[in-house]
Amino acid sequence: MTSVVDRQCGAKFRTECQSGEKPRAAIMANDKHLPPVVWAQRKDKLYVTINVEDCKDASVKFDNNSLQFSGRGGKENIDYETKLEFYGEIDGEKSKYVILPRHIPLVIVKKEGAPYWPRLLKETTKVHWLKTDFNKWKDEDDSDADDSKGAAFEDMMNNMGNYKGAGDDLENDDSDNEELPDLE
């Protein structure tokens, strides 16, 4: 038996090897992959983007201090899953997301009075699938003069027909159930 370290989650797995055979890298126990994620923050909110193309069966759940995502997407129809344990607490009721063809942008509201976080995750270890979104990043000491871009982004998300809030019921959102007029 040899120990193999999985590069995706850092967990150690034990694999058996035949004589002369090299051990294959182990996949996560549930055969799920970690999606690429980028993030930025403001004083009162986080901008998180999950980069999964053509995501189907997407599930996004907010908790007091975490976000859980699962879905299937990409050319190979790969199953993705991740859970982000945030550095601080969030307000899941006010947080929003929308499923777009190339990615899933999320606006996550921090609990009131939360200062800038030194990092996104509770853990201090660096994970390869999480990167900073410098296009949306704004430092704590930057002026709020050009914060209108962030408001425009939120307005866009609110006006999209595919908008889903944290507690929205998705079962009755089928536009195909309407009666069609008779053809003549």
PDB file of C-alpha atoms in Angstrom:
ATOM      1  CA  MET A   1       0.000   0.000   0.000  1.00  0.00           C
ATOM      2  CA  THR A   2       1.161   3.489  -0.843  1.00  0.00           C
ATOM      3  CA  SER A   3      -0.164   6.887   0.210  1.00  0.00           C
ATOM      4  CA  VAL A   4      -1.237   9.221  -2.564  1.00  0.00           C
ATOM      5  CA  VAL A   5      -2.076  12.861  -1.954  1.00  0.00           C
ATOM      6  CA  ASP A   6      -5.002  14.164  -4.003  1.00  0.00           C
ATOM      7  CA  ARG A   7      -4.033  17.540  -5.433  1.00  0.00           C
ATOM      8  CA  GLN A   8      -7.627  18.821  -5.525  1.00  0.00           C
ATOM      9  CA  CYS A   9      -8.462  18.569  -1.863  1.00  0.00           C
ATOM     10  CA  GLY A  10      -5.140  17.699  -0.215  1.00  0.00           C
ATOM     11  CA  ALA A  11      -6.576  14.531   1.348  1.00  0.00           C
ATOM     12  CA  LYS A  12      -4.468  11.391   1.626  1.00  0.00           C
ATOM     13  CA  PHE A  13      -5.734   8.180   0.089  1.00  0.00           C
ATOM     14  CA  ARG A  14      -4.348   4.670   0.271  1.00  0.00           C
ATOM     15  CA  THR A  15      -4.104   2.741  -2.973  1.00  0.00           C
ATOM     16  CA  GLU A  16      -2.880  -0.763  -3.666  1.00  0.00           C
ATOM     17  CA  CYS A  17      -0.253  -1.253  -6.352  1.00  0.00           C
ATOM     18  CA  GLN A  18       0.626  -4.334  -8.313  1.00  0.00           C
ATOM     19  CA  SER A  19       4.341  -4.986  -8.564  1.00  0.00           C
ATOM     20  CA  GLY A  20       5.906  -2.381 -10.852  1.00  0.00           C
ATOM     21  CA  GLU A  21       2.608  -0.526 -11.337  1.00  0.00           C
ATOM     22  CA  LYS A  22       2.493   3.171 -10.417  1.00  0.00           C
ATOM     23  CA  PRO A  23      -0.407   4.342  -8.244  1.00  0.00           C
ATOM     24  CA  ARG A  24      -2.976   6.475 -10.060  1.00  0.00           C
ATOM     25  CA  ALA A  25      -4.003   9.790  -8.571  1.00  0.00           C
ATOM     26  CA  ALA A  26      -7.135   9.346  -6.515  1.00  0.00           C
ATOM     27  CA  ILE A  27     -10.248  11.343  -7.310  1.00  0.00           C
ATOM     28  CA  MET A  28     -12.411  12.705  -4.530  1.00  0.00           C
ATOM     29  CA  ALA A  29     -14.390   9.981  -2.796  1.00  0.00           C
ATOM     30  CA  ASN A  30     -17.702  11.071  -4.334  1.00  0.00           C
ATOM     31  CA  ASP A  31     -16.262  11.568  -7.894  1.00  0.00           C
ATOM     32  CA  LYS A  32     -17.064  15.299  -7.799  1.00  0.00           C
ATOM     33  CA  HIS A  33     -14.690  17.969  -9.090  1.00  0.00           C
ATOM     34  CA  LEU A  34     -14.013  21.370  -7.547  1.00  0.00           C
ATOM     35  CA  PRO A  35     -15.149  24.256  -9.786  1.00  0.00           C
ATOM     36  CA  PRO A  36     -12.895  27.252 -10.433  1.00  0.00           C
ATOM     37  CA  VAL A  37     -14.024  30.145  -8.204  1.00  0.00           C
ATOM     38  CA  VAL A  38     -13.032  33.836  -8.227  1.00  0.00           C
ATOM     39  CA  TRP A  39     -13.968  36.402  -5.584  1.00  0.00           C
ATOM     40  CA  ALA A  40     -13.768  40.070  -4.622  1.00  0.00           C
ATOM     41  CA  GLN A  41     -15.127  42.042  -1.686  1.00  0.00           C
ATOM     42  CA  ARG A  42     -16.544  45.357  -0.607  1.00  0.00           C
ATOM     43  CA  LYS A  43     -17.237  46.622   2.896  1.00  0.00           C
ATOM     44  CA  ASP A  44     -20.710  45.083   2.980  1.00  0.00           C
ATOM     45  CA  LYS A  45     -20.673  42.303   0.342  1.00  0.00           C
ATOM     46  CA  LEU A  46     -18.705  39.650  -1.507  1.00  0.00           C
ATOM     47  CA  TYR A  47     -18.671  39.003  -5.244  1.00  0.00           C
ATOM     48  CA  VAL A  48     -18.148  35.294  -5.887  1.00  0.00           C
ATOM     49  CA  THR A  49     -18.191  33.752  -9.361  1.00  0.00           C
ATOM     50  CA  ILE A  50     -18.328  29.996  -9.939  1.00  0.00           C
ATOM     51  CA  ASN A  51     -16.956  29.265 -13.409  1.00  0.00           C
ATOM     52  CA  VAL A  52     -18.896  26.282 -14.739  1.00  0.00           C
ATOM     53  CA  GLU A  53     -20.053  26.376 -18.370  1.00  0.00           C
ATOM     54  CA  ASP A  54     -23.559  25.185 -19.306  1.00  0.00           C
ATOM     55  CA  CYS A  55     -24.373  24.316 -15.703  1.00  0.00           C
ATOM     56  CA  LYS A  56     -27.347  21.998 -15.275  1.00  0.00           C
ATOM     57  CA  ASP A  57     -29.003  20.863 -12.054  1.00  0.00           C
ATOM     58  CA  ALA A  58     -27.307  23.693 -10.171  1.00  0.00           C
ATOM     59  CA  SER A  59     -27.897  23.915  -6.444  1.00  0.00           C
ATOM     60  CA  VAL A  60     -26.719  26.910  -4.416  1.00  0.00           C
ATOM     61  CA  LYS A  61     -27.379  26.995  -0.666  1.00  0.00           C
ATOM     62  CA  PHE A  62     -26.406  29.750   1.754  1.00  0.00           C
ATOM     63  CA  ASP A  63     -25.806  29.193   5.458  1.00  0.00           C
ATOM     64  CA  ASN A  64     -24.737  31.641   8.209  1.00  0.00           C
ATOM     65  CA  ASN A  65     -21.070  31.217   7.330  1.00  0.00           C
ATOM     66  CA  SER A  66     -20.948  28.983   4.244  1.00  0.00           C
ATOM     67  CA  LEU A  67     -21.980  28.469   0.644  1.00  0.00           C
ATOM     68  CA  GLN A  68     -22.627  25.060  -0.850  1.00  0.00           C
ATOM     69  CA  PHE A  69     -22.687  24.560  -4.644  1.00  0.00           C
ATOM     70  CA  SER A  70     -23.279  21.495  -6.770  1.00  0.00           C
ATOM     71  CA  GLY A  71     -24.019  21.138 -10.460  1.00  0.00           C
ATOM     72  CA  ARG A  72     -23.150  19.403 -13.706  1.00  0.00           C
ATOM     73  CA  GLY A  73     -21.529  21.237 -16.595  1.00  0.00           C
ATOM     74  CA  GLY A  74     -18.796  21.680 -19.147  1.00  0.00           C
ATOM     75  CA  LYS A  75     -18.221  19.821 -22.405  1.00  0.00           C
ATOM     76  CA  GLU A  76     -17.704  16.524 -20.591  1.00  0.00           C
ATOM     77  CA  ASN A  77     -20.770  16.947 -18.339  1.00  0.00           C
ATOM     78  CA  ILE A  78     -18.638  16.820 -15.185  1.00  0.00           C
ATOM     79  CA  ASP A  79     -20.172  16.815 -11.694  1.00  0.00           C
ATOM     80  CA  TYR A  80     -18.947  19.768  -9.625  1.00  0.00           C
ATOM     81  CA  GLU A  81     -19.330  20.320  -5.918  1.00  0.00           C
ATOM     82  CA  THR A  82     -17.803  22.619  -3.336  1.00  0.00           C
ATOM     83  CA  LYS A  83     -18.502  24.062   0.075  1.00  0.00           C
ATOM     84  CA  LEU A  84     -16.976  27.398   1.028  1.00  0.00           C
ATOM     85  CA  GLU A  85     -16.609  27.995   4.778  1.00  0.00           C
ATOM     86  CA  PHE A  86     -16.336  31.788   4.923  1.00  0.00           C
ATOM     87  CA  TYR A  87     -14.021  33.792   7.168  1.00  0.00           C
ATOM     88  CA  GLY A  88     -16.990  35.622   8.699  1.00  0.00           C
ATOM     89  CA  GLU A  89     -20.768  35.448   8.795  1.00  0.00           C
ATOM     90  CA  ILE A  90     -23.033  36.211   5.835  1.00  0.00           C
ATOM     91  CA  ASP A  91     -26.713  37.037   5.407  1.00  0.00           C
ATOM     92  CA  GLY A  92     -28.085  34.191   3.270  1.00  0.00           C
ATOM     93  CA  GLU A  93     -31.530  35.789   3.038  1.00  0.00           C
ATOM     94  CA  LYS A  94     -30.222  38.873   1.214  1.00  0.00           C
ATOM     95  CA  SER A  95     -27.633  37.056  -0.916  1.00  0.00           C
ATOM     96  CA  LYS A  96     -28.408  36.513  -4.624  1.00  0.00           C
ATOM     97  CA  TYR A  97     -27.230  34.497  -7.597  1.00  0.00           C
ATOM     98  CA  VAL A  98     -28.059  33.911 -11.243  1.00  0.00           C
ATOM     99  CA  ILE A  99     -27.171  30.989 -13.512  1.00  0.00           C
ATOM    100  CA  LEU A 100     -25.635  32.205 -16.769  1.00  0.00           C
ATOM    101  CA  PRO A 101     -24.304  30.109 -19.684  1.00  0.00           C
ATOM    102  CA  ARG A 102     -20.613  30.480 -18.751  1.00  0.00           C
ATOM    103  CA  HIS A 103     -20.643  31.097 -14.998  1.00  0.00           C
ATOM    104  CA  ILE A 104     -22.713  31.660 -11.860  1.00  0.00           C
ATOM    105  CA  PRO A 105     -22.192  35.136 -10.348  1.00  0.00           C
ATOM    106  CA  LEU A 106     -23.196  35.549  -6.698  1.00  0.00           C
ATOM    107  CA  VAL A 107     -23.577  38.673  -4.583  1.00  0.00           C
ATOM    108  CA  ILE A 108     -23.198  37.583  -0.963  1.00  0.00           C
ATOM    109  CA  VAL A 109     -24.134  40.088   1.723  1.00  0.00           C
ATOM    110  CA  LYS A 110     -21.971  40.165   4.852  1.00  0.00           C
ATOM    111  CA  LYS A 111     -23.597  40.446   8.282  1.00  0.00           C
ATOM    112  CA  GLU A 112     -24.007  44.046   9.362  1.00  0.00           C
ATOM    113  CA  GLY A 113     -20.945  45.715  10.795  1.00  0.00           C
ATOM    114  CA  ALA A 114     -18.506  43.228   9.263  1.00  0.00           C
ATOM    115  CA  PRO A 115     -15.109  44.750   8.408  1.00  0.00           C
ATOM    116  CA  TYR A 116     -13.027  43.789   5.361  1.00  0.00           C
ATOM    117  CA  TRP A 117     -11.977  40.175   5.587  1.00  0.00           C
ATOM    118  CA  PRO A 118      -8.270  39.306   5.284  1.00  0.00           C
ATOM    119  CA  ARG A 119      -9.272  36.248   3.195  1.00  0.00           C
ATOM    120  CA  LEU A 120     -12.427  34.561   1.919  1.00  0.00           C
ATOM    121  CA  LEU A 121     -12.169  31.185   3.635  1.00  0.00           C
ATOM    122  CA  LYS A 122     -11.919  30.320   7.318  1.00  0.00           C
ATOM    123  CA  GLU A 123      -8.900  28.102   6.661  1.00  0.00           C
ATOM    124  CA  THR A 124      -5.540  29.755   6.071  1.00  0.00           C
ATOM    125  CA  THR A 125      -4.319  27.172   3.551  1.00  0.00           C
ATOM    126  CA  LYS A 126      -4.254  28.204  -0.109  1.00  0.00           C
ATOM    127  CA  VAL A 127      -6.495  26.241  -2.466  1.00  0.00           C
ATOM    128  CA  HIS A 128      -5.667  26.124  -6.178  1.00  0.00           C
ATOM    129  CA  TRP A 129      -9.258  26.496  -7.426  1.00  0.00           C
ATOM    130  CA  LEU A 130      -9.929  29.810  -5.595  1.00  0.00           C
ATOM    131  CA  LYS A 131      -8.513  33.034  -7.041  1.00  0.00           C
ATOM    132  CA  THR A 132      -8.978  36.781  -6.570  1.00  0.00           C
ATOM    133  CA  ASP A 133     -11.143  38.617  -9.127  1.00  0.00           C
ATOM    134  CA  PHE A 134      -9.077  41.779  -9.636  1.00  0.00           C
ATOM    135  CA  ASN A 135     -11.632  43.190 -12.120  1.00  0.00           C
ATOM    136  CA  LYS A 136     -14.093  43.622  -9.232  1.00  0.00           C
ATOM    137  CA  TRP A 137     -11.637  44.019  -6.361  1.00  0.00           C
ATOM    138  CA  LYS A 138     -11.665  47.205  -4.306  1.00  0.00           C
ATOM    139  CA  ASP A 139      -9.413  47.809  -1.314  1.00  0.00           C
ATOM    140  CA  GLU A 140     -10.704  48.916   2.049  1.00  0.00           C
ATOM    141  CA  ASP A 141      -9.088  52.352   1.759  1.00  0.00           C
ATOM    142  CA  ASP A 142     -10.300  53.053  -1.822  1.00  0.00           C
ATOM    143  CA  SER A 143     -12.898  55.764  -2.210  1.00  0.00           C
ATOM    144  CA  ASP A 144     -16.539  54.869  -2.804  1.00  0.00           C
ATOM    145  CA  ALA A 145     -16.726  57.228  -5.816  1.00  0.00           C
ATOM    146  CA  ASP A 146     -16.941  54.533  -8.489  1.00  0.00           C
ATOM    147  CA  ASP A 147     -19.194  52.176  -6.517  1.00  0.00           C
ATOM    148  CA  SER A 148     -21.866  52.764  -9.164  1.00  0.00           C
ATOM    149  CA  LYS A 149     -20.415  49.817 -11.134  1.00  0.00           C
ATOM    150  CA  GLY A 150     -21.327  47.475  -8.277  1.00  0.00           C
ATOM    151  CA  ALA A 151     -24.846  48.897  -8.145  1.00  0.00           C
ATOM    152  CA  ALA A 152     -25.193  48.419 -11.911  1.00  0.00           C
ATOM    153  CA  PHE A 153     -24.124  44.781 -11.529  1.00  0.00           C
ATOM    154  CA  GLU A 154     -26.763  44.205  -8.839  1.00  0.00           C
ATOM    155  CA  ASP A 155     -29.430  45.942 -10.955  1.00  0.00           C
ATOM    156  CA  MET A 156     -28.525  43.682 -13.871  1.00  0.00           C
ATOM    157  CA  MET A 157     -28.932  40.609 -11.685  1.00  0.00           C
ATOM    158  CA  ASN A 158     -32.304  41.822 -10.391  1.00  0.00           C
ATOM    159  CA  ASN A 159     -33.598  42.476 -13.914  1.00  0.00           C
ATOM    160  CA  MET A 160     -32.536  39.142 -15.386  1.00  0.00           C
ATOM    161  CA  GLY A 161     -35.321  36.667 -16.017  1.00  0.00           C
ATOM    162  CA  ASN A 162     -33.227  33.833 -14.585  1.00  0.00           C
ATOM    163  CA  TYR A 163     -32.694  35.563 -11.203  1.00  0.00           C
ATOM    164  CA  LYS A 164     -32.880  33.313  -8.147  1.00  0.00           C
ATOM    165  CA  GLY A 165     -32.679  34.497  -4.573  1.00  0.00           C
ATOM    166  CA  ALA A 166     -31.709  32.363  -1.621  1.00  0.00           C
ATOM    167  CA  GLY A 167     -35.241  31.246  -0.756  1.00  0.00           C
ATOM    168  CA  ASP A 168     -36.968  31.271  -4.139  1.00  0.00           C
ATOM    169  CA  ASP A 169     -39.107  28.297  -5.125  1.00  0.00           C
ATOM    170  CA  LEU A 170     -37.773  26.954  -8.410  1.00  0.00           C
ATOM    171  CA  GLU A 171     -40.388  24.256  -8.991  1.00  0.00           C
ATOM    172  CA  ASN A 172     -43.137  26.548 -10.331  1.00  0.00           C
ATOM    173  CA  ASP A 173     -40.929  28.680 -12.622  1.00  0.00           C
ATOM    174  CA  ASP A 174     -41.652  26.727 -15.813  1.00  0.00           C
ATOM    175  CA  SER A 175     -42.780  28.999 -18.648  1.00  0.00           C
ATOM    176  CA  ASP A 176     -43.659  25.970 -20.830  1.00  0.00           C
ATOM    177  CA  ASN A 177     -46.821  25.320 -18.837  1.00  0.00           C
ATOM    178  CA  GLU A 178     -48.779  28.149 -20.452  1.00  0.00           C
ATOM    179  CA  GLU A 179     -51.603  27.430 -22.889  1.00  0.00           C
ATOM    180  CA  LEU A 180     -50.701  28.034 -26.542  1.00  0.00           C
ATOM    181  CA  PRO A 181     -53.211  29.667 -28.914  1.00  0.00           C
ATOM    182  CA  ASP A 182     -54.799  27.514 -31.604  1.00  0.00           C
ATOM    183  CA  LEU A 183     -53.149  27.549 -35.004  1.00  0.00           C
ATOM    184  CA  GLU A 184     -55.289  28.519 -37.994  1.00  0.00           C
TER     185      GLU A 184
END
